[in-house]
Amino acid sequence: MPLANALVRPNEASGPELTFPLDVLRCVSCGLVQLGQVVRPDVMFRSYPYSSSASAPLVAHFDGLAHDIRRWLSTPDALVVEIGSNDGVLLRPLQQSGLRVLGIEPADNLASAAKSSGLDTWNEFFGTDVAQRIVLDRGQASAVVGTNVLAHIDDLRAVLESLEILLEPRGVFVVEVPYLNDLIERVEYDTIYHEHLSYFSLAPLETLFGLAGMEVVDVQHLPVHGGSLRVVASRHGAHAQRPSVEAFRGFEQLKRLQDARTFQRFADDVQRSRHELVGLLSTSRQSGARIAAHGASAKGATLLNYCGIGPSTIEFIADTTRFKQGLLSPGSHIPIVPESAILEQRPDYTLLLAWNYAEDIVAKFDSYVRSGGRFIHPIPFARVLGSA
Ligand code: JHZ
């Protein structure tokens, strides 16, 4: 599989493309699901086209998270450090509410976008050395936040060591991770790609934090990214554990996330999902329909490459992100164009590669749907939206 965000320049399309195995393994001892092969982070994250602010629903999500973080802080001007702060989509509302903020962001393009909009951002990978420098420069943090970043880091013990340095005694670590149970139940196989090294559920997270004398004190289930967990952890005894933690432990027992058969069923579902999507698209093409896609998402790269869908099926992928437009999708080499192409070209069908925002996107393209355009939702099994 190619790397999910390694978009290809049109003039380099005939050249070689980096590909890596994409095998998913499960630890029979702690239940952590993880990739078998780790791609060097600088290859994936030094220049990164995914800009969180390009998705309007995410901006609203991060406003909500900023509000939630505030409730864990005891001073109005506390220091909040965000790991993998992207273009500053969370730093912005935190800063606007009076908090002191610092973002750590390895992607040069994103860090400079955040800095130029007035958000203090260090352009580097997070680690113990960075944690030490932050403490020297700003003092310890009341909250460290990482949304969709823990799953991207190979050395989780180094994260724990960094937290030990950076967090003040009553400080909280707030993380959001895609939730393994949703991945399995909704057959979200496309969220498996090299950036996502771990596929978390609560149990292995509790094991992980326990290694560093920390504990999970709150857990919430959120719809974002196809279903995520927002987990709050702190030093043991620093905060009372909320009843949500015990409730989630029971939920995961019921879901049999430790049972190999759960994963065998998932593997069968993934193959069926591919079969049904490929069938729907090829029948539509044979009947002369024109098909495009919406959302040059990372998961779209897994979906297109695993299903073997290319430019002979999909004419273009429409996306709002300026870093992505003008490039080709990894492996499948479908041109990425501005969103306006959907209304200009009016394909008969538009495949939703960012199906996690299906409702918002369908509402945004109301006039396309009213004039007969149809969206295809690929997950868990392909279906045409709005048709009987
Ligand atoms: P979206 C990202 O995955 C990458 P992706 C990352 N590795 C990660 O961990 C996960 O998130 C959780 C576009 N769009 O958010 C913007 C429109 O064009 O589903 C994005 O390119 N118009 C950090 O890439 C893409 O779709 C719209 O109206 O799978 C969505 O990507 C909207 C709503 C989105 O994440």
Short mmCIF file of C-alpha atoms and ligand atoms in Angstrom, two decimals:
data_model
loop_
_atom_site.label_atom_id
_atom_site.label_comp_id
_atom_site.label_asym_id
_atom_site.label_seq_id
_atom_site.Cartn_x
_atom_site.Cartn_y
_atom_site.Cartn_z
CA MET A 1 0.00 0.00 0.00
CA PRO A 2 1.24 3.54 -0.67
CA LEU A 3 1.26 6.06 2.20
CA ALA A 4 -2.22 7.51 2.65
CA ASN A 5 -1.18 11.17 2.49
CA ALA A 6 1.67 10.82 -0.02
CA LEU A 7 -0.18 12.67 -2.77
CA VAL A 8 1.53 12.52 -6.14
CA ARG A 9 2.53 15.47 -8.33
CA PRO A 10 1.14 14.98 -11.88
CA ASN A 11 4.63 15.33 -13.42
CA GLU A 12 5.90 12.50 -11.16
CA ALA A 13 3.02 10.13 -11.87
CA SER A 14 5.07 7.74 -13.98
CA GLY A 15 7.87 7.52 -11.38
CA PRO A 16 8.19 4.98 -8.55
CA GLU A 17 5.96 5.30 -5.49
CA LEU A 18 6.89 4.16 -1.99
CA THR A 19 4.77 1.22 -0.83
CA PHE A 20 4.84 -0.72 2.45
CA PRO A 21 3.08 -3.79 3.83
CA LEU A 22 -0.08 -3.02 5.81
CA ASP A 23 -0.55 -5.93 8.23
CA VAL A 24 -2.63 -5.58 11.37
CA LEU A 25 -1.68 -7.60 14.46
CA ARG A 26 -3.39 -8.11 17.82
CA CYS A 27 -1.58 -8.53 21.11
CA VAL A 28 -3.14 -11.57 22.82
CA SER A 29 -1.90 -10.30 26.18
CA CYS A 30 -3.06 -6.64 26.39
CA GLY A 31 -5.45 -6.53 23.41
CA LEU A 32 -3.66 -3.71 21.59
CA VAL A 33 -4.23 -3.90 17.86
CA GLN A 34 -1.30 -2.50 15.92
CA LEU A 35 0.51 -2.50 12.59
CA GLY A 36 3.29 -4.96 11.95
CA GLN A 37 5.47 -2.44 10.14
CA VAL A 38 6.40 1.08 11.21
CA VAL A 39 7.17 3.70 8.57
CA ARG A 40 9.61 6.39 9.71
CA PRO A 41 7.59 9.38 10.99
CA ASP A 42 9.64 11.98 9.11
CA VAL A 43 8.67 10.27 5.83
CA MET A 44 4.98 10.69 6.66
CA PHE A 45 4.68 13.86 8.71
CA ARG A 46 7.32 16.43 7.72
CA SER A 47 5.07 17.79 5.02
CA TYR A 48 1.44 16.93 5.66
CA PRO A 49 -1.47 17.88 3.43
CA TYR A 50 -4.24 17.18 5.97
CA SER A 51 -5.45 20.44 7.39
CA SER A 52 -8.08 20.02 10.13
CA SER A 53 -9.67 23.40 9.47
CA ALA A 54 -10.60 22.28 5.92
CA SER A 55 -13.48 20.27 7.38
CA ALA A 56 -16.16 22.56 8.86
CA PRO A 57 -17.59 19.84 11.15
CA LEU A 58 -14.14 19.39 12.69
CA VAL A 59 -13.88 23.08 13.55
CA ALA A 60 -17.10 22.71 15.56
CA HIS A 61 -15.77 19.51 17.14
CA PHE A 62 -12.61 21.25 18.35
CA ASP A 63 -14.62 24.16 19.77
CA GLY A 64 -16.45 21.55 21.87
CA LEU A 65 -13.17 19.94 22.94
CA ALA A 66 -11.76 23.32 24.02
CA HIS A 67 -14.80 23.77 26.22
CA ASP A 68 -14.34 20.29 27.72
CA ILE A 69 -10.63 20.87 28.45
CA ARG A 70 -11.41 24.08 30.34
CA ARG A 71 -13.50 22.09 32.81
CA TRP A 72 -10.39 20.18 33.94
CA LEU A 73 -8.35 23.32 34.64
CA SER A 74 -8.31 25.26 37.88
CA THR A 75 -6.80 28.55 36.63
CA PRO A 76 -8.12 30.69 33.77
CA ASP A 77 -4.66 31.30 32.24
CA ALA A 78 -3.28 27.76 32.61
CA LEU A 79 -0.78 26.39 30.10
CA VAL A 80 -2.17 23.88 27.58
CA VAL A 81 0.26 22.07 25.27
CA GLU A 82 -1.04 20.30 22.19
CA ILE A 83 0.93 17.51 20.51
CA GLY A 84 0.33 17.40 16.75
CA SER A 85 -1.47 20.73 16.73
CA ASN A 86 -2.00 20.70 12.95
CA ASP A 87 -3.08 24.13 11.67
CA GLY A 88 -4.13 25.31 15.14
CA VAL A 89 -7.78 24.29 14.94
CA LEU A 90 -7.86 23.56 18.69
CA LEU A 91 -5.24 26.06 19.85
CA ARG A 92 -7.38 28.88 18.45
CA PRO A 93 -10.49 28.44 20.66
CA LEU A 94 -8.28 27.61 23.66
CA GLN A 95 -6.30 30.83 23.19
CA GLN A 96 -9.47 32.85 22.60
CA SER A 97 -10.76 31.67 25.98
CA GLY A 98 -7.70 33.19 27.74
CA LEU A 99 -5.52 30.09 28.18
CA ARG A 100 -1.80 30.09 27.38
CA VAL A 101 -1.24 27.65 24.52
CA LEU A 102 1.66 25.99 22.79
CA GLY A 103 1.42 23.66 19.80
CA ILE A 104 4.02 21.07 18.82
CA GLU A 105 3.64 20.24 15.14
CA PRO A 106 6.18 18.38 12.99
CA ALA A 107 4.73 19.30 9.58
CA ASP A 108 6.50 22.42 8.27
CA ASN A 109 3.52 23.62 6.19
CA LEU A 110 1.02 23.27 9.06
CA ALA A 111 3.27 24.77 11.74
CA SER A 112 3.91 27.81 9.60
CA ALA A 113 0.17 28.20 8.83
CA ALA A 114 -0.56 28.12 12.57
CA LYS A 115 2.27 30.53 13.41
CA SER A 116 1.21 33.02 10.80
CA SER A 117 -2.27 33.08 12.32
CA GLY A 118 -0.79 34.05 15.70
CA LEU A 119 -0.71 30.63 17.40
CA ASP A 120 2.49 29.77 19.23
CA THR A 121 3.76 26.59 17.55
CA TRP A 122 7.09 24.75 17.67
CA ASN A 123 7.87 22.97 14.44
CA GLU A 124 9.15 19.62 15.73
CA PHE A 125 8.32 16.08 16.79
CA PHE A 126 7.24 15.76 20.41
CA GLY A 127 9.56 13.87 22.79
CA THR A 128 11.28 14.05 26.16
CA ASP A 129 13.74 16.73 24.98
CA VAL A 130 10.88 18.96 23.82
CA ALA A 131 9.02 18.34 27.10
CA GLN A 132 12.11 19.47 29.05
CA ARG A 133 12.48 22.63 26.95
CA ILE A 134 8.83 23.52 27.41
CA VAL A 135 9.17 23.21 31.19
CA LEU A 136 12.28 25.42 31.18
CA ASP A 137 10.66 27.99 28.93
CA ARG A 138 7.02 28.02 30.14
CA GLY A 139 6.77 25.78 33.21
CA GLN A 140 4.72 22.62 33.55
CA ALA A 141 1.43 22.24 31.69
CA SER A 142 -1.99 21.90 33.27
CA ALA A 143 -3.18 19.94 30.26
CA VAL A 144 -1.46 18.11 27.43
CA VAL A 145 -3.74 17.30 24.53
CA GLY A 146 -3.31 14.90 21.63
CA THR A 147 -6.13 14.31 19.19
CA ASN A 148 -5.45 11.64 16.61
CA VAL A 149 -1.82 11.61 17.54
CA LEU A 150 -1.35 8.76 20.03
CA ALA A 151 -2.24 6.21 17.36
CA HIS A 152 0.46 7.77 15.16
CA ILE A 153 3.35 7.37 17.62
CA ASP A 154 5.42 4.19 17.74
CA ASP A 155 7.24 4.74 21.04
CA LEU A 156 4.35 5.08 23.46
CA ARG A 157 6.64 4.73 26.47
CA ALA A 158 8.50 7.86 25.35
CA VAL A 159 5.16 9.69 25.39
CA LEU A 160 4.64 8.57 28.99
CA GLU A 161 8.14 9.75 29.96
CA SER A 162 7.45 13.11 28.34
CA LEU A 163 4.18 13.43 30.27
CA GLU A 164 6.01 12.68 33.49
CA ILE A 165 8.22 15.71 32.76
CA LEU A 166 5.63 18.04 31.31
CA LEU A 167 2.46 17.58 33.34
CA GLU A 168 2.02 19.38 36.64
CA PRO A 169 0.94 17.12 39.54
CA ARG A 170 -2.79 17.60 38.93
CA GLY A 171 -2.40 18.01 35.18
CA VAL A 172 -4.48 16.01 32.72
CA PHE A 173 -3.62 14.27 29.47
CA VAL A 174 -6.57 14.48 27.09
CA VAL A 175 -6.47 12.23 24.05
CA GLU A 176 -8.80 11.35 21.23
CA VAL A 177 -8.29 8.11 19.35
CA PRO A 178 -10.41 6.31 16.74
CA TYR A 179 -12.26 3.55 18.61
CA LEU A 180 -11.47 -0.06 17.74
CA ASN A 181 -15.01 -1.22 18.47
CA ASP A 182 -16.45 1.17 15.88
CA LEU A 183 -13.82 0.15 13.35
CA ILE A 184 -14.90 -3.47 13.72
CA GLU A 185 -18.66 -3.04 14.00
CA ARG A 186 -18.95 -0.57 11.13
CA VAL A 187 -16.33 -2.29 8.97
CA GLU A 188 -14.25 0.90 8.79
CA TYR A 189 -11.28 -0.96 7.32
CA ASP A 190 -10.30 2.13 5.34
CA THR A 191 -9.15 3.83 8.57
CA ILE A 192 -6.28 1.33 8.59
CA TYR A 193 -3.20 2.93 7.04
CA HIS A 194 0.46 3.38 7.92
CA GLU A 195 -0.07 6.57 9.94
CA HIS A 196 -2.29 4.64 12.34
CA LEU A 197 0.07 2.35 14.21
CA SER A 198 -2.34 1.52 17.05
CA TYR A 199 -6.10 0.84 17.06
CA PHE A 200 -7.15 1.55 20.61
CA SER A 201 -9.83 0.41 22.95
CA LEU A 202 -10.01 1.37 26.62
CA ALA A 203 -8.35 -1.79 28.00
CA PRO A 204 -4.89 -1.35 26.41
CA LEU A 205 -4.98 2.38 27.17
CA GLU A 206 -5.50 1.60 30.84
CA THR A 207 -2.57 -0.84 30.70
CA LEU A 208 -0.44 1.80 29.01
CA PHE A 209 -1.15 4.61 31.48
CA GLY A 210 -0.74 2.17 34.38
CA LEU A 211 2.89 1.64 33.30
CA ALA A 212 3.60 5.27 34.18
CA GLY A 213 1.65 5.55 37.42
CA MET A 214 -1.22 7.22 35.61
CA GLU A 215 -4.87 6.21 35.34
CA VAL A 216 -7.81 6.89 33.09
CA VAL A 217 -10.26 9.16 34.92
CA ASP A 218 -12.85 9.76 32.23
CA VAL A 219 -13.85 8.29 28.89
CA GLN A 220 -16.43 9.47 26.37
CA HIS A 221 -17.56 8.02 23.09
CA LEU A 222 -17.77 10.56 20.25
CA PRO A 223 -19.06 10.29 16.68
CA VAL A 224 -16.03 12.07 15.12
CA HIS A 225 -13.93 10.16 12.54
CA GLY A 226 -16.37 7.26 12.43
CA GLY A 227 -16.36 6.86 16.22
CA SER A 228 -13.64 7.89 18.67
CA LEU A 229 -12.82 7.77 22.36
CA ARG A 230 -11.96 10.92 24.28
CA VAL A 231 -9.91 9.71 27.24
CA VAL A 232 -8.67 11.82 30.14
CA ALA A 233 -5.76 10.44 32.18
CA SER A 234 -3.90 11.89 35.15
CA ARG A 235 -1.39 10.84 37.77
CA HIS A 236 -2.79 8.13 40.02
CA GLY A 237 -5.12 9.68 42.61
CA ALA A 238 -4.92 13.24 41.23
CA HIS A 239 -8.56 13.20 40.10
CA ALA A 240 -11.49 11.01 41.06
CA GLN A 241 -12.28 8.36 38.48
CA ARG A 242 -15.63 9.03 36.86
CA PRO A 243 -18.23 6.24 36.52
CA SER A 244 -17.79 6.33 32.72
CA VAL A 245 -14.56 4.32 33.07
CA GLU A 246 -16.21 1.35 34.80
CA ALA A 247 -19.13 1.53 32.36
CA PHE A 248 -16.75 1.31 29.39
CA ARG A 249 -14.88 -1.65 30.86
CA GLY A 250 -18.17 -3.55 31.03
CA PHE A 251 -19.10 -2.48 27.50
CA GLU A 252 -15.83 -3.81 26.09
CA GLN A 253 -16.29 -7.16 27.81
CA LEU A 254 -19.65 -7.49 26.09
CA LYS A 255 -18.14 -6.60 22.72
CA ARG A 256 -15.59 -9.44 22.92
CA LEU A 257 -12.67 -7.26 21.86
CA GLN A 258 -10.30 -9.93 23.26
CA ASP A 259 -11.78 -12.73 21.14
CA ALA A 260 -10.03 -13.80 17.92
CA ARG A 261 -13.41 -14.67 16.35
CA THR A 262 -14.43 -11.00 16.47
CA PHE A 263 -11.49 -10.24 14.19
CA GLN A 264 -12.12 -13.17 11.86
CA ARG A 265 -15.68 -11.88 11.32
CA PHE A 266 -14.25 -8.43 10.66
CA ALA A 267 -11.89 -9.83 8.00
CA ASP A 268 -14.84 -11.53 6.27
CA ASP A 269 -16.88 -8.30 6.41
CA VAL A 270 -14.01 -6.34 4.86
CA GLN A 271 -13.89 -8.66 1.87
CA ARG A 272 -17.65 -8.48 1.45
CA SER A 273 -17.50 -4.68 1.67
CA ARG A 274 -14.93 -4.52 -1.13
CA HIS A 275 -16.91 -6.98 -3.27
CA GLU A 276 -20.14 -4.98 -2.95
CA LEU A 277 -18.52 -1.60 -3.62
CA VAL A 278 -16.61 -2.82 -6.67
CA GLY A 279 -19.80 -4.48 -7.96
CA LEU A 280 -21.89 -1.33 -7.56
CA LEU A 281 -19.31 0.89 -9.26
CA SER A 282 -18.71 -1.43 -12.18
CA THR A 283 -22.42 -1.96 -12.83
CA SER A 284 -22.91 1.82 -12.81
CA ARG A 285 -19.99 2.38 -15.18
CA GLN A 286 -21.26 -0.33 -17.54
CA SER A 287 -24.60 1.43 -17.73
CA GLY A 288 -22.78 4.60 -18.81
CA ALA A 289 -22.85 6.51 -15.52
CA ARG A 290 -20.14 9.08 -14.71
CA ILE A 291 -18.64 8.70 -11.24
CA ALA A 292 -16.57 11.11 -9.13
CA ALA A 293 -15.52 11.05 -5.48
CA HIS A 294 -15.64 13.56 -2.64
CA GLY A 295 -12.92 13.98 0.01
CA ALA A 296 -9.27 13.12 -0.70
CA SER A 297 -9.11 11.62 2.78
CA ALA A 298 -6.35 9.38 4.07
CA LYS A 299 -8.86 6.56 4.45
CA GLY A 300 -9.86 7.09 0.81
CA ALA A 301 -6.35 5.99 -0.13
CA THR A 302 -6.80 2.64 1.63
CA LEU A 303 -10.25 2.18 0.16
CA LEU A 304 -9.29 2.98 -3.43
CA ASN A 305 -6.11 0.92 -3.40
CA TYR A 306 -7.59 -2.08 -1.58
CA CYS A 307 -10.57 -2.10 -3.97
CA GLY A 308 -8.40 -1.46 -7.04
CA ILE A 309 -10.42 1.60 -8.06
CA GLY A 310 -8.64 4.09 -10.34
CA PRO A 311 -9.20 6.89 -12.85
CA SER A 312 -11.04 4.65 -15.31
CA THR A 313 -13.82 4.43 -12.72
CA ILE A 314 -13.54 7.72 -10.80
CA GLU A 315 -13.02 10.90 -12.87
CA PHE A 316 -11.86 13.16 -10.04
CA ILE A 317 -11.85 13.63 -6.27
CA ALA A 318 -13.24 16.95 -5.00
CA ASP A 319 -11.69 18.39 -1.85
CA THR A 320 -11.58 21.78 -0.08
CA THR A 321 -7.95 21.43 1.08
CA ARG A 322 -5.64 23.73 -0.83
CA PHE A 323 -2.59 21.53 -0.03
CA LYS A 324 -4.28 18.63 -1.88
CA GLN A 325 -5.75 20.28 -4.96
CA GLY A 326 -3.80 19.80 -8.20
CA LEU A 327 -2.24 16.53 -6.96
CA LEU A 328 -3.14 12.87 -7.57
CA SER A 329 -4.39 10.34 -5.04
CA PRO A 330 -1.64 7.95 -3.84
CA GLY A 331 -1.44 4.71 -5.81
CA SER A 332 -4.73 5.19 -7.67
CA HIS A 333 -3.66 8.48 -9.31
CA ILE A 334 -7.06 10.17 -9.50
CA PRO A 335 -6.85 13.99 -9.88
CA ILE A 336 -7.82 16.03 -6.80
CA VAL A 337 -9.74 19.17 -7.68
CA PRO A 338 -11.64 21.93 -5.83
CA GLU A 339 -15.06 21.04 -4.45
CA SER A 340 -16.82 23.22 -7.02
CA ALA A 341 -16.13 20.49 -9.65
CA ILE A 342 -19.10 18.49 -8.38
CA LEU A 343 -21.56 21.23 -9.31
CA GLU A 344 -19.71 22.11 -12.52
CA GLN A 345 -19.28 18.53 -13.81
CA ARG A 346 -22.40 17.00 -12.24
CA PRO A 347 -21.31 13.34 -12.18
CA ASP A 348 -24.17 10.84 -11.87
CA TYR A 349 -22.62 9.38 -8.72
CA THR A 350 -20.21 10.74 -6.13
CA LEU A 351 -18.42 8.26 -3.90
CA LEU A 352 -18.02 9.57 -0.34
CA LEU A 353 -14.40 8.99 0.70
CA ALA A 354 -15.00 11.15 3.80
CA TRP A 355 -18.20 9.25 4.69
CA ASN A 356 -17.67 10.33 8.32
CA TYR A 357 -19.09 13.72 7.28
CA ALA A 358 -21.79 12.24 5.01
CA GLU A 359 -24.64 14.27 6.49
CA ASP A 360 -22.81 17.60 6.21
CA ILE A 361 -21.58 16.92 2.69
CA VAL A 362 -24.95 15.75 1.38
CA ALA A 363 -26.57 18.86 2.91
CA LYS A 364 -23.89 21.09 1.35
CA PHE A 365 -24.58 19.58 -2.10
CA ASP A 366 -28.34 19.76 -1.83
CA SER A 367 -28.70 21.28 -5.33
CA TYR A 368 -26.63 18.41 -6.84
CA VAL A 369 -28.92 15.87 -5.20
CA ARG A 370 -32.06 17.79 -6.24
CA SER A 371 -30.88 17.73 -9.85
CA GLY A 372 -30.51 13.92 -9.74
CA GLY A 373 -26.90 13.48 -8.51
CA ARG A 374 -26.45 10.60 -6.05
CA PHE A 375 -23.90 9.96 -3.31
CA ILE A 376 -22.51 6.47 -2.69
CA HIS A 377 -21.71 5.65 0.94
CA PRO A 378 -19.08 2.87 0.91
CA ILE A 379 -19.06 1.84 4.59
CA PRO A 380 -19.92 -0.68 5.99
CA PHE A 381 -21.41 -1.94 2.70
CA ALA A 382 -21.90 0.21 -0.40
CA ARG A 383 -25.26 1.92 -0.74
CA VAL A 384 -26.64 4.74 -2.85
CA LEU A 385 -27.99 7.48 -0.58
CA GLY A 386 -31.41 8.93 -1.16
CA SER A 387 -32.61 6.10 -3.40
CA ALA A 388 -35.24 3.51 -2.51
P1 JHZ B 1 -11.05 13.25 7.20
C1 JHZ B 1 -7.26 12.22 8.98
O1 JHZ B 1 -7.77 11.19 8.16
C2 JHZ B 1 -5.79 12.08 9.01
P2 JHZ B 1 -8.71 11.50 6.92
C3 JHZ B 1 -5.21 11.68 10.31
N1 JHZ B 1 -4.09 10.80 10.10
C4 JHZ B 1 -6.11 10.97 11.22
O2 JHZ B 1 -5.66 10.39 12.16
C5 JHZ B 1 -7.54 10.95 10.94
O3 JHZ B 1 -7.90 12.12 10.23
C6 JHZ B 1 -8.38 10.74 12.16
C7 JHZ B 1 -12.22 17.07 2.88
N2 JHZ B 1 -13.53 17.71 3.05
O4 JHZ B 1 -11.25 14.31 8.20
C8 JHZ B 1 -11.15 17.54 3.82
C9 JHZ B 1 -14.04 18.47 2.00
O5 JHZ B 1 -13.40 18.60 0.95
O6 JHZ B 1 -12.20 12.32 7.04
C10 JHZ B 1 -10.27 16.31 3.98
O7 JHZ B 1 -9.32 16.25 2.93
N3 JHZ B 1 -15.25 19.07 2.17
C11 JHZ B 1 -4.77 12.92 11.02
O8 JHZ B 1 -7.92 12.23 5.90
C12 JHZ B 1 -11.24 15.13 3.82
O9 JHZ B 1 -12.38 15.67 3.12
C13 JHZ B 1 -16.00 18.93 3.30
O10 JHZ B 1 -17.13 19.48 3.39
O11 JHZ B 1 -9.32 10.21 6.52
C14 JHZ B 1 -11.72 14.61 5.13
O12 JHZ B 1 -10.73 13.90 5.77
C15 JHZ B 1 -15.47 18.14 4.35
C16 JHZ B 1 -16.27 17.94 5.62
C17 JHZ B 1 -14.23 17.54 4.19
O13 JHZ B 1 -9.77 12.48 7.64
#
